[in-house]
């Protein structure tokens, strides 16, 4: 392994090297966490799910999730990554609807939401999928609407059918 080096300036948005360096940094951060990276949340107390720069911390308890968030924040700071507290949201899933509000983790207050969109899917605190199903039906209707004039049976004559 080579010696470390200091980077004096960052990369511009859209630079081809930026995602690779980010992935290397996140790989290091996640390996340093005490969070187990194999199996599912059914066999452990905390699970990390990530896509690009979105990290999802799922936990069985608020305490375990708060500890994972605190450790992720500290490890990320070691490599120069900063977690945007303004963009960070929390959700408690239960059979009973939540009240919203804030959740205090360390010295940060994180907004608690009842629903949000993650990777194009609507997730809510009661795990009700009705809203997501309706959104997908509406998307399907919107995508077929431009073809409607061509599928009208009255527009075709007997010879063209």
PDB file of C-alpha atoms in Angstrom:
ATOM      1  CA  UNK A   1       0.000   0.000   0.000  1.00  0.00           C
ATOM      2  CA  UNK A   2       1.260   3.475  -0.771  1.00  0.00           C
ATOM      3  CA  UNK A   3       1.520   6.343   1.663  1.00  0.00           C
ATOM      4  CA  UNK A   4      -1.470   8.621   2.045  1.00  0.00           C
ATOM      5  CA  UNK A   5      -1.593  11.961   0.269  1.00  0.00           C
ATOM      6  CA  UNK A   6      -3.509  15.167   0.832  1.00  0.00           C
ATOM      7  CA  UNK A   7      -6.079  16.375  -1.715  1.00  0.00           C
ATOM      8  CA  UNK A   8      -6.157  20.169  -1.797  1.00  0.00           C
ATOM      9  CA  UNK A   9      -9.203  20.674  -3.995  1.00  0.00           C
ATOM     10  CA  UNK A  10     -12.327  18.681  -4.685  1.00  0.00           C
ATOM     11  CA  UNK A  11     -13.825  17.430  -7.919  1.00  0.00           C
ATOM     12  CA  UNK A  12     -16.436  19.171  -9.992  1.00  0.00           C
ATOM     13  CA  UNK A  13     -19.960  17.778 -10.136  1.00  0.00           C
ATOM     14  CA  UNK A  14     -20.094  15.159 -12.889  1.00  0.00           C
ATOM     15  CA  UNK A  15     -16.345  14.452 -12.910  1.00  0.00           C
ATOM     16  CA  UNK A  16     -15.728  10.832 -13.899  1.00  0.00           C
ATOM     17  CA  UNK A  17     -13.294  10.205 -11.047  1.00  0.00           C
ATOM     18  CA  UNK A  18     -15.550  11.558  -8.258  1.00  0.00           C
ATOM     19  CA  UNK A  19     -17.903   8.522  -7.950  1.00  0.00           C
ATOM     20  CA  UNK A  20     -14.955   6.120  -7.841  1.00  0.00           C
ATOM     21  CA  UNK A  21     -13.227   8.028  -5.045  1.00  0.00           C
ATOM     22  CA  UNK A  22     -16.535   8.330  -3.182  1.00  0.00           C
ATOM     23  CA  UNK A  23     -17.072   4.552  -3.455  1.00  0.00           C
ATOM     24  CA  UNK A  24     -13.560   3.875  -2.164  1.00  0.00           C
ATOM     25  CA  UNK A  25     -14.139   6.203   0.790  1.00  0.00           C
ATOM     26  CA  UNK A  26     -17.568   4.695   1.589  1.00  0.00           C
ATOM     27  CA  UNK A  27     -16.169   1.161   1.350  1.00  0.00           C
ATOM     28  CA  UNK A  28     -13.538   2.092   3.950  1.00  0.00           C
ATOM     29  CA  UNK A  29     -16.149   3.746   6.207  1.00  0.00           C
ATOM     30  CA  UNK A  30     -18.560   0.800   6.094  1.00  0.00           C
ATOM     31  CA  UNK A  31     -15.793  -1.740   6.754  1.00  0.00           C
ATOM     32  CA  UNK A  32     -14.773   0.227   9.872  1.00  0.00           C
ATOM     33  CA  UNK A  33     -18.320   0.215  11.294  1.00  0.00           C
ATOM     34  CA  UNK A  34     -19.351  -2.389  13.844  1.00  0.00           C
ATOM     35  CA  UNK A  35     -22.426  -3.057  11.689  1.00  0.00           C
ATOM     36  CA  UNK A  36     -22.478  -6.564  10.267  1.00  0.00           C
ATOM     37  CA  UNK A  37     -22.685  -6.351   6.465  1.00  0.00           C
ATOM     38  CA  UNK A  38     -23.990  -9.850   5.750  1.00  0.00           C
ATOM     39  CA  UNK A  39     -27.393 -11.414   6.393  1.00  0.00           C
ATOM     40  CA  UNK A  40     -30.623  -9.405   6.957  1.00  0.00           C
ATOM     41  CA  UNK A  41     -32.168  -7.303   9.701  1.00  0.00           C
ATOM     42  CA  UNK A  42     -34.056 -10.427  10.842  1.00  0.00           C
ATOM     43  CA  UNK A  43     -30.775 -11.882  12.155  1.00  0.00           C
ATOM     44  CA  UNK A  44     -29.210  -8.739  13.614  1.00  0.00           C
ATOM     45  CA  UNK A  45     -30.148  -5.387  15.103  1.00  0.00           C
ATOM     46  CA  UNK A  46     -28.909  -2.991  12.377  1.00  0.00           C
ATOM     47  CA  UNK A  47     -28.734  -3.212   8.574  1.00  0.00           C
ATOM     48  CA  UNK A  48     -27.151  -0.754   6.133  1.00  0.00           C
ATOM     49  CA  UNK A  49     -28.608  -0.353   2.658  1.00  0.00           C
ATOM     50  CA  UNK A  50     -26.886   1.933   0.210  1.00  0.00           C
ATOM     51  CA  UNK A  51     -27.307   3.137  -3.331  1.00  0.00           C
ATOM     52  CA  UNK A  52     -24.955   5.808  -4.725  1.00  0.00           C
ATOM     53  CA  UNK A  53     -24.795   8.443  -1.970  1.00  0.00           C
ATOM     54  CA  UNK A  54     -28.037   7.367  -0.237  1.00  0.00           C
ATOM     55  CA  UNK A  55     -27.466   5.309   2.910  1.00  0.00           C
ATOM     56  CA  UNK A  56     -30.403   3.731   4.695  1.00  0.00           C
ATOM     57  CA  UNK A  57     -29.906   2.563   8.294  1.00  0.00           C
ATOM     58  CA  UNK A  58     -32.558   0.075   9.352  1.00  0.00           C
ATOM     59  CA  UNK A  59     -32.656  -1.033  12.946  1.00  0.00           C
ATOM     60  CA  UNK A  60     -34.854  -2.953  15.301  1.00  0.00           C
ATOM     61  CA  UNK A  61     -34.575  -0.272  17.995  1.00  0.00           C
ATOM     62  CA  UNK A  62     -34.063   3.489  18.061  1.00  0.00           C
ATOM     63  CA  UNK A  63     -31.011   3.013  20.243  1.00  0.00           C
ATOM     64  CA  UNK A  64     -29.282   0.627  17.819  1.00  0.00           C
ATOM     65  CA  UNK A  65     -30.100   2.886  14.871  1.00  0.00           C
ATOM     66  CA  UNK A  66     -28.858   5.983  16.725  1.00  0.00           C
ATOM     67  CA  UNK A  67     -25.594   4.246  17.608  1.00  0.00           C
ATOM     68  CA  UNK A  68     -25.092   3.173  13.992  1.00  0.00           C
ATOM     69  CA  UNK A  69     -25.786   6.728  12.784  1.00  0.00           C
ATOM     70  CA  UNK A  70     -23.328   8.200  15.290  1.00  0.00           C
ATOM     71  CA  UNK A  71     -20.602   5.755  14.343  1.00  0.00           C
ATOM     72  CA  UNK A  72     -21.246   6.249  10.613  1.00  0.00           C
ATOM     73  CA  UNK A  73     -20.952  10.000  11.106  1.00  0.00           C
ATOM     74  CA  UNK A  74     -17.646   9.676  12.992  1.00  0.00           C
ATOM     75  CA  UNK A  75     -16.095   7.216  10.528  1.00  0.00           C
ATOM     76  CA  UNK A  76     -17.195   9.341   7.567  1.00  0.00           C
ATOM     77  CA  UNK A  77     -15.616  12.407   9.151  1.00  0.00           C
ATOM     78  CA  UNK A  78     -12.287  10.540   9.343  1.00  0.00           C
ATOM     79  CA  UNK A  79     -12.108  10.398   5.531  1.00  0.00           C
ATOM     80  CA  UNK A  80     -13.560  13.868   4.945  1.00  0.00           C
ATOM     81  CA  UNK A  81     -17.169  12.902   4.198  1.00  0.00           C
ATOM     82  CA  UNK A  82     -19.883  14.969   5.871  1.00  0.00           C
ATOM     83  CA  UNK A  83     -23.415  13.713   6.513  1.00  0.00           C
ATOM     84  CA  UNK A  84     -25.976  16.384   5.625  1.00  0.00           C
ATOM     85  CA  UNK A  85     -28.220  16.575   8.692  1.00  0.00           C
ATOM     86  CA  UNK A  86     -30.681  18.789   6.778  1.00  0.00           C
ATOM     87  CA  UNK A  87     -31.298  15.980   4.271  1.00  0.00           C
ATOM     88  CA  UNK A  88     -31.369  13.229   6.909  1.00  0.00           C
ATOM     89  CA  UNK A  89     -34.831  11.859   7.725  1.00  0.00           C
ATOM     90  CA  UNK A  90     -36.029   9.212  10.172  1.00  0.00           C
ATOM     91  CA  UNK A  91     -39.076   6.957  10.072  1.00  0.00           C
ATOM     92  CA  UNK A  92     -40.462   4.548  12.641  1.00  0.00           C
ATOM     93  CA  UNK A  93     -42.540   1.813  11.034  1.00  0.00           C
ATOM     94  CA  UNK A  94     -45.349   0.433  13.138  1.00  0.00           C
ATOM     95  CA  UNK A  95     -48.917  -0.788  12.809  1.00  0.00           C
ATOM     96  CA  UNK A  96     -50.037   2.466  14.444  1.00  0.00           C
ATOM     97  CA  UNK A  97     -49.475   5.739  12.549  1.00  0.00           C
ATOM     98  CA  UNK A  98     -46.712   7.934  13.927  1.00  0.00           C
ATOM     99  CA  UNK A  99     -46.893  11.578  14.945  1.00  0.00           C
ATOM    100  CA  UNK A 100     -43.863  12.943  13.121  1.00  0.00           C
ATOM    101  CA  UNK A 101     -41.684  15.414  15.037  1.00  0.00           C
ATOM    102  CA  UNK A 102     -37.954  15.155  15.638  1.00  0.00           C
ATOM    103  CA  UNK A 103     -35.547  12.504  16.827  1.00  0.00           C
ATOM    104  CA  UNK A 104     -32.452  13.567  18.746  1.00  0.00           C
ATOM    105  CA  UNK A 105     -29.251  11.696  17.908  1.00  0.00           C
ATOM    106  CA  UNK A 106     -26.231  13.079  19.723  1.00  0.00           C
ATOM    107  CA  UNK A 107     -26.323  16.822  19.160  1.00  0.00           C
ATOM    108  CA  UNK A 108     -28.460  16.614  15.996  1.00  0.00           C
ATOM    109  CA  UNK A 109     -32.223  16.848  15.665  1.00  0.00           C
ATOM    110  CA  UNK A 110     -33.425  14.657  12.798  1.00  0.00           C
ATOM    111  CA  UNK A 111     -36.866  15.198  11.301  1.00  0.00           C
ATOM    112  CA  UNK A 112     -39.214  12.223  11.660  1.00  0.00           C
ATOM    113  CA  UNK A 113     -41.437  11.722   8.625  1.00  0.00           C
ATOM    114  CA  UNK A 114     -44.512   9.577   7.992  1.00  0.00           C
ATOM    115  CA  UNK A 115     -43.769   8.990   4.293  1.00  0.00           C
ATOM    116  CA  UNK A 116     -40.989   9.561   1.787  1.00  0.00           C
ATOM    117  CA  UNK A 117     -39.820   8.438  -1.622  1.00  0.00           C
ATOM    118  CA  UNK A 118     -36.692   6.253  -1.691  1.00  0.00           C
ATOM    119  CA  UNK A 119     -35.298   5.134  -5.068  1.00  0.00           C
ATOM    120  CA  UNK A 120     -38.655   5.905  -6.694  1.00  0.00           C
ATOM    121  CA  UNK A 121     -40.763   3.922  -4.217  1.00  0.00           C
ATOM    122  CA  UNK A 122     -43.156   5.495  -1.707  1.00  0.00           C
ATOM    123  CA  UNK A 123     -42.520   4.220   1.822  1.00  0.00           C
ATOM    124  CA  UNK A 124     -44.785   5.084   4.750  1.00  0.00           C
ATOM    125  CA  UNK A 125     -44.695   4.478   8.484  1.00  0.00           C
ATOM    126  CA  UNK A 126     -47.557   1.947   8.541  1.00  0.00           C
ATOM    127  CA  UNK A 127     -46.059  -0.080   5.666  1.00  0.00           C
ATOM    128  CA  UNK A 128     -49.302   0.383   3.705  1.00  0.00           C
ATOM    129  CA  UNK A 129     -48.624  -0.250   0.022  1.00  0.00           C
ATOM    130  CA  UNK A 130     -51.874   1.251  -1.293  1.00  0.00           C
ATOM    131  CA  UNK A 131     -50.263   4.606  -2.100  1.00  0.00           C
ATOM    132  CA  UNK A 132     -47.407   2.937  -4.007  1.00  0.00           C
ATOM    133  CA  UNK A 133     -49.830   0.742  -5.994  1.00  0.00           C
ATOM    134  CA  UNK A 134     -51.942   3.784  -6.914  1.00  0.00           C
ATOM    135  CA  UNK A 135     -48.832   5.718  -7.980  1.00  0.00           C
ATOM    136  CA  UNK A 136     -47.759   2.860 -10.269  1.00  0.00           C
ATOM    137  CA  UNK A 137     -51.253   2.562 -11.788  1.00  0.00           C
ATOM    138  CA  UNK A 138     -51.265   6.313 -12.484  1.00  0.00           C
ATOM    139  CA  UNK A 139     -47.801   6.080 -14.074  1.00  0.00           C
ATOM    140  CA  UNK A 140     -49.063   3.279 -16.327  1.00  0.00           C
ATOM    141  CA  UNK A 141     -52.121   5.302 -17.338  1.00  0.00           C
ATOM    142  CA  UNK A 142     -49.926   8.329 -18.133  1.00  0.00           C
ATOM    143  CA  UNK A 143     -47.596   6.236 -20.266  1.00  0.00           C
ATOM    144  CA  UNK A 144     -50.420   4.738 -22.348  1.00  0.00           C
ATOM    145  CA  UNK A 145     -52.434   7.968 -22.774  1.00  0.00           C
ATOM    146  CA  UNK A 146     -50.541   9.124 -25.914  1.00  0.00           C
ATOM    147  CA  UNK A 147     -51.387   5.808 -27.636  1.00  0.00           C
ATOM    148  CA  UNK A 148     -55.124   6.085 -26.949  1.00  0.00           C
ATOM    149  CA  UNK A 149     -56.055   7.758 -30.275  1.00  0.00           C
ATOM    150  CA  UNK A 150     -54.465   4.862 -32.158  1.00  0.00           C
ATOM    151  CA  UNK A 151     -56.351   2.183 -30.248  1.00  0.00           C
ATOM    152  CA  UNK A 152     -59.880   3.579 -30.808  1.00  0.00           C
ATOM    153  CA  UNK A 153     -61.793   0.808 -32.668  1.00  0.00           C
ATOM    154  CA  UNK A 154     -64.055   3.373 -34.400  1.00  0.00           C
ATOM    155  CA  UNK A 155     -61.032   4.832 -36.228  1.00  0.00           C
ATOM    156  CA  UNK A 156     -60.400   1.599 -38.133  1.00  0.00           C
ATOM    157  CA  UNK A 157     -62.420   0.361 -41.072  1.00  0.00           C
ATOM    158  CA  UNK A 158     -63.217  -3.293 -41.671  1.00  0.00           C
ATOM    159  CA  UNK A 159     -60.562  -3.505 -44.352  1.00  0.00           C
ATOM    160  CA  UNK A 160     -57.762  -2.162 -42.124  1.00  0.00           C
ATOM    161  CA  UNK A 161     -58.565  -4.468 -39.213  1.00  0.00           C
TER     162      UNK A 161
END
